[in-house]
Amino acid sequence: MPNAFISKISHRVALSPEDIAILKAACGPGRRYPAKHDLIREGDDPGPVFVFLEGWGCRYKIMPEGGRQVLAIMMPGDFCDMHTSVLNEMDHTIATVTPALVATIPRPRMQELLDLRPGITRAFWLMQLVDLGVARSWIASIGRRGSTERVAHLMCELYLRARALRPVEDGQCALPLSQILLADALGLTPVHVNRVLRRFKAAGIMALRQGDLVISDIAQLMRIAGFDDAYLQRRLASEESQMPTPAL
């Protein structure tokens, strides 16, 4: 089976055969985890870089009153927490959402890759820029978008990210996320999210069906959300551009 991590990086930045071989070796075979398993918890010492080879995951915080705020959703090919070694302790939790195959790259090995392989360094920086763009978009949604626009925007984003993993047929893609998890990502109640989803379904725009997202009118959904996908499709201005190596 193709390595989803390498496929995702290669889609954005041209890697040499040697870079690809080194990344594949760094990932190794990975380890399988069940759904809803915390890979590393808030308060733990920073650990390795986690790479989702199969399955979905999320980043979250538990608030003082006990509620959960989902901070990011990871799909196959995503990696997380490249820079957390500068922290004294983890300030969030990383968990699987579905059963997942996860690779762990030790910090010394990751630093070695960044020091010695400029192509890999550029690719990692680009992916981090996309992740930061997603985070800024989520902040804007929670801060300024109404509930209908907020749900529409997240559905557009997840649809386009899933479409980048594999071709979409008839507007349908995998979305193995519960309405509770979506609510925790959107800063809304599950009841409110369900109400918005029912309105979209009644209007013939989109629907959630047994772990799949079906969008019948993506143009209309994007208009409702005011969606601009530029933050998901960043490219390096030049393959020759030099970027500083981040400290891990």
Coordinates of C-alpha atoms in Angstrom, one line a residue:
M1 CA 0.0 0.0 0.0
P2 CA 1.4 3.5 -0.9
N3 CA 2.7 5.5 2.1
A4 CA 0.0 8.3 2.5
F5 CA 2.5 10.6 4.1
I6 CA 5.0 10.4 1.2
S7 CA 2.1 10.7 -1.3
K8 CA 0.9 13.9 0.4
I9 CA 4.3 15.5 0.5
S10 CA 5.1 14.5 -3.1
H11 CA 1.8 16.1 -4.2
R12 CA 3.1 19.5 -3.0
V13 CA 6.9 19.3 -3.4
A14 CA 9.0 17.3 -5.8
L15 CA 11.2 14.9 -3.8
S16 CA 14.2 13.0 -5.0
P17 CA 14.1 9.2 -5.0
E18 CA 16.6 9.3 -2.2
D19 CA 14.4 11.7 -0.1
I20 CA 11.5 9.3 -0.6
A21 CA 13.5 6.3 0.5
I22 CA 14.8 8.1 3.6
L23 CA 11.2 9.2 4.6
K24 CA 9.8 5.7 4.1
A25 CA 12.6 4.3 6.3
A26 CA 12.0 6.9 8.9
C27 CA 8.3 6.1 9.1
G28 CA 8.9 2.3 9.3
P29 CA 5.9 0.0 9.4
G30 CA 4.0 2.1 12.0
R31 CA 1.8 0.8 14.8
R32 CA -1.9 0.1 14.8
Y33 CA -4.1 1.8 17.4
P34 CA -7.8 1.5 18.2
A35 CA -10.3 4.4 17.7
K36 CA -10.4 7.0 20.5
H37 CA -6.9 6.3 21.7
D38 CA -4.8 9.1 23.1
L39 CA -1.3 8.9 21.5
I40 CA 0.0 11.6 23.8
R41 CA -1.8 13.6 26.4
E42 CA -1.8 17.2 27.6
G43 CA 0.7 17.5 30.4
D44 CA 3.0 14.7 29.0
D45 CA 6.6 15.3 28.1
P46 CA 6.8 16.1 24.4
G47 CA 7.3 12.9 22.4
P48 CA 8.0 11.9 18.8
V49 CA 6.5 13.3 15.6
F50 CA 3.3 11.3 14.9
V51 CA 2.5 10.5 11.3
F52 CA -1.0 9.2 10.3
L53 CA -0.4 6.5 7.6
E54 CA -4.0 5.2 7.8
G55 CA -7.1 6.4 9.7
W56 CA -8.1 9.7 11.1
G57 CA -7.1 11.6 14.3
C58 CA -7.6 14.8 16.1
R59 CA -5.9 17.3 18.3
Y60 CA -7.9 18.5 21.4
K61 CA -7.9 20.3 24.7
I62 CA -10.1 19.6 27.7
M63 CA -11.4 22.8 29.2
P64 CA -11.6 23.5 33.0
E65 CA -15.3 22.9 33.0
G66 CA -14.8 19.5 31.4
G67 CA -15.8 20.4 27.8
R68 CA -13.6 19.4 24.8
Q69 CA -12.4 21.7 22.1
V70 CA -11.1 19.9 19.0
L71 CA -8.2 22.0 17.6
A72 CA -7.4 20.1 14.4
I73 CA -8.5 17.0 12.4
M74 CA -5.9 14.7 11.0
M75 CA -6.4 12.6 7.9
P76 CA -4.1 9.9 6.3
G77 CA -0.8 11.5 5.4
D78 CA -0.9 14.2 8.1
F79 CA 1.8 14.6 10.7
C80 CA 1.7 16.7 13.8
D81 CA 3.7 18.4 16.5
M82 CA 7.0 18.9 14.7
H83 CA 8.0 21.7 17.0
T84 CA 6.6 20.6 20.4
S85 CA 10.1 19.7 21.8
V86 CA 10.5 23.4 22.7
L87 CA 7.6 23.0 25.2
N88 CA 8.1 21.9 28.8
E89 CA 5.1 19.7 28.5
M90 CA 2.3 19.0 25.9
D91 CA -0.4 21.7 25.9
H92 CA -2.9 19.5 24.0
T93 CA -3.8 15.9 23.4
I94 CA -3.4 13.9 20.1
A95 CA -5.8 11.0 19.7
T96 CA -7.1 8.6 17.0
V97 CA -10.7 9.1 15.8
T98 CA -10.8 5.9 13.9
P99 CA -8.6 2.8 14.0
A100 CA -5.3 4.1 12.7
L101 CA -1.9 3.1 11.6
V102 CA 0.5 5.7 13.1
A103 CA 4.3 6.0 12.6
T104 CA 6.5 7.7 15.1
I105 CA 9.6 9.6 14.1
P106 CA 12.0 10.2 17.1
R107 CA 13.0 13.8 17.6
P108 CA 16.8 13.2 16.9
R109 CA 15.9 11.4 13.6
M110 CA 13.6 14.3 12.6
Q111 CA 16.3 16.9 13.3
E112 CA 18.7 14.9 11.3
L113 CA 16.4 14.8 8.3
L114 CA 15.9 18.6 8.6
D115 CA 19.6 19.2 8.9
L116 CA 20.7 17.0 6.0
R117 CA 17.9 16.9 3.5
P118 CA 16.9 20.4 2.1
G119 CA 14.1 19.0 0.0
I120 CA 12.5 17.3 3.0
T121 CA 12.9 20.5 5.0
R122 CA 11.1 22.6 2.4
A123 CA 8.3 20.0 2.2
F124 CA 7.8 20.0 6.0
W125 CA 7.8 23.8 6.1
L126 CA 5.2 23.9 3.4
M127 CA 2.9 21.4 5.2
Q128 CA 3.3 23.4 8.4
L129 CA 2.2 26.6 6.6
V130 CA -0.9 24.8 5.4
D131 CA -1.6 23.5 8.9
L132 CA -1.3 27.1 10.2
G133 CA -3.6 28.3 7.5
V134 CA -6.2 25.8 8.6
A135 CA -5.8 26.9 12.2
R136 CA -6.3 30.5 11.3
S137 CA -9.4 29.6 9.3
W138 CA -10.8 27.8 12.3
I139 CA -10.1 30.8 14.6
A140 CA -11.9 33.0 12.1
S141 CA -14.9 30.7 12.0
I142 CA -15.3 30.4 15.7
G143 CA -14.8 34.2 16.2
R144 CA -16.8 35.7 13.3
R145 CA -18.9 33.2 11.3
G146 CA -22.4 32.3 12.2
S147 CA -23.3 28.7 12.9
T148 CA -24.6 28.0 9.4
E149 CA -21.5 29.5 7.7
R150 CA -19.3 27.8 10.3
V151 CA -20.7 24.3 9.5
A152 CA -20.6 25.0 5.8
H153 CA -17.0 26.1 5.9
L154 CA -15.8 23.1 7.8
M155 CA -17.6 20.8 5.4
C156 CA -16.0 22.5 2.4
E157 CA -12.6 22.2 4.0
L158 CA -13.0 18.5 4.9
Y159 CA -14.4 17.7 1.5
L160 CA -11.5 19.3 -0.3
R161 CA -8.9 17.7 2.0
A162 CA -10.5 14.3 1.6
R163 CA -10.7 14.8 -2.2
A164 CA -6.9 15.3 -2.2
L165 CA -6.5 11.8 -0.8
R166 CA -8.5 10.0 -3.4
P167 CA -10.9 10.8 -6.2
V168 CA -14.4 11.7 -5.2
E169 CA -17.3 10.1 -6.9
D170 CA -20.8 11.7 -7.1
G171 CA -19.7 14.3 -4.5
Q172 CA -19.2 11.6 -1.8
C173 CA -16.1 11.2 0.4
A174 CA -15.3 9.5 3.7
L175 CA -16.1 11.5 6.8
P176 CA -15.8 9.2 9.8
L177 CA -16.6 12.0 12.3
S178 CA -19.5 12.0 14.8
Q179 CA -21.7 15.0 15.1
I180 CA -20.3 15.3 18.7
L181 CA -16.8 15.6 17.4
L182 CA -17.9 18.1 14.7
A183 CA -19.6 20.2 17.4
D184 CA -16.5 20.2 19.5
A185 CA -14.5 21.4 16.5
L186 CA -17.0 24.1 15.7
G187 CA -17.6 25.4 19.2
L188 CA -21.3 24.5 18.9
T189 CA -23.6 22.1 20.6
P190 CA -24.4 18.7 18.9
V191 CA -28.1 19.8 18.8
H192 CA -27.2 23.0 16.9
V193 CA -24.9 21.1 14.5
N194 CA -27.6 18.6 13.8
R195 CA -30.2 21.4 13.2
V196 CA -27.9 23.0 10.6
L197 CA -27.1 19.7 8.9
R198 CA -30.8 18.9 8.6
R199 CA -31.4 22.2 6.9
F200 CA -28.6 21.5 4.4
K201 CA -30.1 18.1 3.7
A202 CA -33.6 19.5 3.2
A203 CA -32.2 22.0 0.8
G204 CA -30.5 19.3 -1.2
I205 CA -27.0 20.8 -0.6
M206 CA -25.3 18.1 1.4
A207 CA -25.8 15.2 3.9
L208 CA -23.9 12.9 6.2
R209 CA -24.6 9.3 5.6
Q210 CA -23.0 6.5 7.7
G211 CA -19.5 7.8 7.8
D212 CA -19.6 9.6 4.4
L213 CA -20.1 13.2 3.4
V214 CA -22.3 13.7 0.3
I215 CA -22.2 17.1 -1.3
S216 CA -24.8 17.6 -4.0
D217 CA -24.0 21.3 -4.6
I218 CA -20.5 22.3 -3.7
A219 CA -20.8 25.7 -5.3
Q220 CA -23.8 26.6 -3.2
L221 CA -22.1 25.3 0.0
M222 CA -19.0 27.4 -0.8
R223 CA -21.1 30.5 -1.3
I224 CA -22.9 30.0 2.0
A225 CA -19.5 29.5 3.7
G226 CA -17.7 32.3 1.9
F227 CA -15.1 29.7 1.3
D228 CA -11.8 30.4 -0.4
D229 CA -9.6 27.3 -0.6
A230 CA -6.3 29.2 -1.1
Y231 CA -5.0 28.3 2.4
L232 CA -5.3 24.5 1.5
Q233 CA -3.2 24.7 -1.7
R234 CA 0.0 26.5 -0.9
R235 CA 3.1 25.9 -3.1
L236 CA 6.7 26.9 -2.7
A237 CA 7.4 30.1 -4.6
S238 CA 10.5 28.5 -5.9
E239 CA 12.1 25.1 -5.6
E240 CA 15.3 27.0 -5.0
S241 CA 14.0 29.0 -2.1
Q242 CA 15.9 28.5 1.1
M243 CA 14.1 28.1 4.4
P244 CA 15.7 28.1 7.9
T245 CA 15.7 24.7 9.6
P246 CA 13.4 24.8 12.7
A247 CA 14.7 23.7 16.1
L248 CA 13.0 20.6 17.4

